[in-house]
Short mmCIF file of C-alpha atoms in Angstrom, two decimals:
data_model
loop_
_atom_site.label_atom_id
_atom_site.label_comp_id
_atom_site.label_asym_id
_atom_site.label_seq_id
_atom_site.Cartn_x
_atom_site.Cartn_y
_atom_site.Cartn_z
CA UNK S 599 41.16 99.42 -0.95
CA UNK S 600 43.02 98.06 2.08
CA UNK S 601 44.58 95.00 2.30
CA UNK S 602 41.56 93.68 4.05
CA UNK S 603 39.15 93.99 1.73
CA UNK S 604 41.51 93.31 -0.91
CA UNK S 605 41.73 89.49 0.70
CA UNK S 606 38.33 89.73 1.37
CA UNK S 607 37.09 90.63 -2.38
CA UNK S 608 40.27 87.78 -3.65
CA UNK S 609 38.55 85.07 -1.27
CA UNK S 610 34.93 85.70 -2.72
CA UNK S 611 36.06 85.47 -5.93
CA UNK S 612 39.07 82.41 -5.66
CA UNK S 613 38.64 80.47 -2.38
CA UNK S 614 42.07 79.99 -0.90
CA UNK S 615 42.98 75.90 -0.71
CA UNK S 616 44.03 74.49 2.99
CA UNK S 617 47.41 72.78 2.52
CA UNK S 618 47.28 69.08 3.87
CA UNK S 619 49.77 67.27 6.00
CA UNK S 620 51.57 65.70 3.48
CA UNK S 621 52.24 68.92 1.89
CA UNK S 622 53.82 70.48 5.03
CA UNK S 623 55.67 67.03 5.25
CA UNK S 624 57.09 67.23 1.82
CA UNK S 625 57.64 70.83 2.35
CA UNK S 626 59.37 71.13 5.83
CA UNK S 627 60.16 67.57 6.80
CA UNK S 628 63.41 66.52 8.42
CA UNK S 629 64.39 63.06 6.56
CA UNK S 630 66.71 60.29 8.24
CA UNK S 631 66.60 56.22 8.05
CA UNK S 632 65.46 53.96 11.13
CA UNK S 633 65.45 50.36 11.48
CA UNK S 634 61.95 48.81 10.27
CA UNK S 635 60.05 45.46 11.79
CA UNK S 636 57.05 43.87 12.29
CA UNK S 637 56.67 46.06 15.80
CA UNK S 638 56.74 48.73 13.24
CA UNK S 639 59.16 51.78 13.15
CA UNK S 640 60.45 54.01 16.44
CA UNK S 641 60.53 57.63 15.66
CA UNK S 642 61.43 60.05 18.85
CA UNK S 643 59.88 57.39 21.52
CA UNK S 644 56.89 57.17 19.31
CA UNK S 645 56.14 53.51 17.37
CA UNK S 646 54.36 53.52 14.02
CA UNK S 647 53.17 50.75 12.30
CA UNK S 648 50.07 49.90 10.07
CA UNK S 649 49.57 47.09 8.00
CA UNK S 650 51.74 48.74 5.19
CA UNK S 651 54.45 48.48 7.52
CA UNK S 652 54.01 44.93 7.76
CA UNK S 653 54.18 43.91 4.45
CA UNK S 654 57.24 46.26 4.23
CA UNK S 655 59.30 44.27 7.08
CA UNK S 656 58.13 41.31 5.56
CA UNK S 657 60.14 41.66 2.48
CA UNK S 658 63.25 40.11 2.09
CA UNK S 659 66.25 42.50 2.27
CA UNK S 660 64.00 44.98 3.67
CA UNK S 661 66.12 46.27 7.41
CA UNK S 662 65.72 50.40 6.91
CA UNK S 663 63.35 52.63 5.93
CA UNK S 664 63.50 56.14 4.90
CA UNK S 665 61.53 58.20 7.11
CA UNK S 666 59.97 61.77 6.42
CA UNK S 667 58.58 63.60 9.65
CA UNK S 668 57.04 67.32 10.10
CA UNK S 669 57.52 68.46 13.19
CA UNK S 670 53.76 69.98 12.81
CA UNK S 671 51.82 66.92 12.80
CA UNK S 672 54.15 63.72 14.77
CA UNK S 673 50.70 61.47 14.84
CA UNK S 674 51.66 60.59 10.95
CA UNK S 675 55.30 60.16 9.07
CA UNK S 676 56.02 59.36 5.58
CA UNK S 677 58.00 55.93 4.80
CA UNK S 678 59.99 54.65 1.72
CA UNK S 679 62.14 52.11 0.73
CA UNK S 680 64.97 51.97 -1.89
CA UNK S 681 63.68 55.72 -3.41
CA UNK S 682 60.09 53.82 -3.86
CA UNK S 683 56.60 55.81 -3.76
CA UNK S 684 56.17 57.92 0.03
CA UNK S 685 53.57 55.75 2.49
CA UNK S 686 52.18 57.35 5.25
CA UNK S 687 51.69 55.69 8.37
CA UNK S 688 49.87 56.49 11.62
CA UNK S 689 51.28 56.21 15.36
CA UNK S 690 50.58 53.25 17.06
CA UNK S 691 48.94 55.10 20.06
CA UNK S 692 45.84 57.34 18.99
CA UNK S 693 47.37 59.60 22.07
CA UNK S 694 49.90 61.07 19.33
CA UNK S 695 47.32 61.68 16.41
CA UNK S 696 47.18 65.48 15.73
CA UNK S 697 50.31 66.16 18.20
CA UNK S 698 53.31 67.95 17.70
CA UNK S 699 56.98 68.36 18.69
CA UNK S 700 56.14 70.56 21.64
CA UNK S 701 53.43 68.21 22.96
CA UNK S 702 56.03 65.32 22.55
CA UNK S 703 58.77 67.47 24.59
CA UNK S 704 56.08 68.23 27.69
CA UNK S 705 55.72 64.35 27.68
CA UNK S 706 59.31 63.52 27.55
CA UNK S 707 59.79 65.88 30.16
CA UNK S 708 57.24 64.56 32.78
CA UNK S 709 58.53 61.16 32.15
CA UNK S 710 62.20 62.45 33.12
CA UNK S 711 60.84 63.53 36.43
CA UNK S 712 58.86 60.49 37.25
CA UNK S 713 61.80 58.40 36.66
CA UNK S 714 64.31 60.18 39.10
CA UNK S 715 61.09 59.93 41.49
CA UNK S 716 61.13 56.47 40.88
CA UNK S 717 65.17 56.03 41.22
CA UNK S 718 65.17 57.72 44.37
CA UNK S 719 62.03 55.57 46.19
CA UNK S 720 64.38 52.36 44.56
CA UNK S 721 67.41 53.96 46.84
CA UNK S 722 65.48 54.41 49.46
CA UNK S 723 63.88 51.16 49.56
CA UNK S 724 67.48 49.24 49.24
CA UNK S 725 68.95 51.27 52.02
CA UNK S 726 66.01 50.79 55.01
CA UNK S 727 66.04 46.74 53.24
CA UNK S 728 70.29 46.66 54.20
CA UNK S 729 69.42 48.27 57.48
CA UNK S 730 66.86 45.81 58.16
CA UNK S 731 68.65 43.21 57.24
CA UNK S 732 72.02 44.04 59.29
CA UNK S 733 69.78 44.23 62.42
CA UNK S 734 68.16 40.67 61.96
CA UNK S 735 71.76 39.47 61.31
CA UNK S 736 72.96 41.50 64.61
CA UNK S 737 69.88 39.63 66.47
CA UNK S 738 71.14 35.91 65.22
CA UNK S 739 74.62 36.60 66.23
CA UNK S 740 76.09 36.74 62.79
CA UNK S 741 77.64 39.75 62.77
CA UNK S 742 81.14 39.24 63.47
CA UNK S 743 81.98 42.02 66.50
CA UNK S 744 85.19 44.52 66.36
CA UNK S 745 88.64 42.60 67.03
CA UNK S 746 91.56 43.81 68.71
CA UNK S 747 94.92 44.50 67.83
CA UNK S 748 96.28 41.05 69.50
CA UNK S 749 93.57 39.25 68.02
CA UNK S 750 94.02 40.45 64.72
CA UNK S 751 97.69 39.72 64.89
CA UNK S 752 96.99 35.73 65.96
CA UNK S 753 94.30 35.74 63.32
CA UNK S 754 97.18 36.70 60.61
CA UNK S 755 99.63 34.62 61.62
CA UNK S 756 97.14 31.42 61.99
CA UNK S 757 95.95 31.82 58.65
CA UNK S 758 99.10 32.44 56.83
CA UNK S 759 101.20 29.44 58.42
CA UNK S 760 100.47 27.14 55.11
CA UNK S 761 100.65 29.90 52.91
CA UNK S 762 103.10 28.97 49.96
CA UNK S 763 105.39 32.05 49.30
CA UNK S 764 108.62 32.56 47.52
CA UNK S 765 110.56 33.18 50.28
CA UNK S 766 108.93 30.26 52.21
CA UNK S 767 110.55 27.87 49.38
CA UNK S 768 113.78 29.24 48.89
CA UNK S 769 114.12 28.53 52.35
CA UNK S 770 112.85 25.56 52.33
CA UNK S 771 115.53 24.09 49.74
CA UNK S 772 115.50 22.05 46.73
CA UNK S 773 112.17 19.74 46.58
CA UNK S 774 113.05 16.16 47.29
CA UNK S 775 111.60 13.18 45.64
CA UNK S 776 109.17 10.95 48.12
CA UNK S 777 111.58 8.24 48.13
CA UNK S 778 114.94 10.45 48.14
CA UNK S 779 116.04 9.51 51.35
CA UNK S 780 116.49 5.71 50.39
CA UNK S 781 119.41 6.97 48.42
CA UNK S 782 123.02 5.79 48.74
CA UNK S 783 124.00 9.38 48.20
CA UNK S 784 124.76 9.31 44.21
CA UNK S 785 120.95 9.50 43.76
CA UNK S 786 120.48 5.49 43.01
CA UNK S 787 118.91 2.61 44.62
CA UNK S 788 121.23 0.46 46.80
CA UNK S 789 121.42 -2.97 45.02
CA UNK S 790 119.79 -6.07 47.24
CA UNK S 791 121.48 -9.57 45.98
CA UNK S 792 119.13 -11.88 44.27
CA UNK S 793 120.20 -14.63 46.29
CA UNK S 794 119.24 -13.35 49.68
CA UNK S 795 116.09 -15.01 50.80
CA UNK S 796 113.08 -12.58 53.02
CA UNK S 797 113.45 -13.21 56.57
CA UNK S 798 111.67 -16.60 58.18
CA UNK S 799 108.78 -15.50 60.24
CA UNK S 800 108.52 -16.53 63.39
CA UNK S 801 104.54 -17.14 63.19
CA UNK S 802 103.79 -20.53 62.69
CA UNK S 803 101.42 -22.30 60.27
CA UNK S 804 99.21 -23.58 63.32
CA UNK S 805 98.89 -19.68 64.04
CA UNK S 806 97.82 -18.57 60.36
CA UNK S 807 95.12 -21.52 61.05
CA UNK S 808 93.99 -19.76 64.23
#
């Protein structure tokens, strides 16, 4: 017989068993470690979280998570902690139940475009906002117009007149003390006699009173 009827006659007699999704996971899933919270855990842009997850982020010491995806089926992944028993837990949108890979890359894909769509309207926005905003200055009077050369030059030299430089206080000399030139010239006081009495003033008492 051919082949055919050879599956044909093998079928009637042994029906052939449907593998499930945890089979294909076990079978041909990639395995790798992500971070694990209440929020759940964040697979390829895709969240997952049940109430198993929960509990699991609940537990103390618990921060990563074994994680067991097929690339067949991305609306469910398999979950583990410290080599325990495989959980499976379901995507946190229904969008991504029965998906795959190549459904999740056409997503990815029209979210890439939307974005530099968006990025460019931003650009454009902040550009015709500046040129706005220049104009309304421009109307006020606050936009400062073009100087000249001269102008320039008296502008320089009136704002750099108190400028401190290096040059400016070698020039300058050695700094002085406030009092400095009081000095008899060996850098002390002059003496004044104890017994010289202040001046008499010439204003009267009889003036004080007026």
């Amino acid at each position: 017989m051919s082949p055919n009827q050879a599956w044909d006659k093998a079928f009637k007699d042994c029906e052939t068993r449907s593998i499930s999704t945890e089979e294909m996971r076990e079978a041909f899933g990639i395995r790798t470690r992500r971070k694990i919270g209440r929020h759940g855990v964040i697979v390829k842009h895709i969240t997952y979280q049940d109430d198993k997850v929960i509990r699991l982020a609940s537990t103390p010491g618990v921060r990563e998570v074994e994680v067991l995806r097929w690339h067949g089926d991305i609306g469910t992944i398999g979950i583990r902690h410290d080599d325990g028993p495989w959980m499976t837990v379901t995507a946190a949108d229904p969008m991504w139940i029965g998906k795959t890979d190549i459904d999740l890359d056409v997503w990815l894909s029209k979210r890439q475009e939307e974005a530099s769509d968006e990025r460019a309207a931003r650009r454009r926005f902040i550009n015709d906002m500046n040129a706005a905003s220049y104009g309304l200055k421009a109307l006020a009077g606050l936009i400062s117009l073009p100087r000249t050369a001269d102008e320039l030059e008296r502008d320089v030299s009136r704002f750099s007149r108190h400028t401190d430089t290096a040059q400016r206080r070698h020039d300058f000399g050695e700094h002085l003390d406030l009092l400095a030139d009081l000095d008899d010239g060996a850098g002390s006081q002059p003496d004044v006699p104890a017994n010289i009495s202040p001046p008499a003033s010439s204003i009267s008492d009889d003036d004080l009173m007026d």
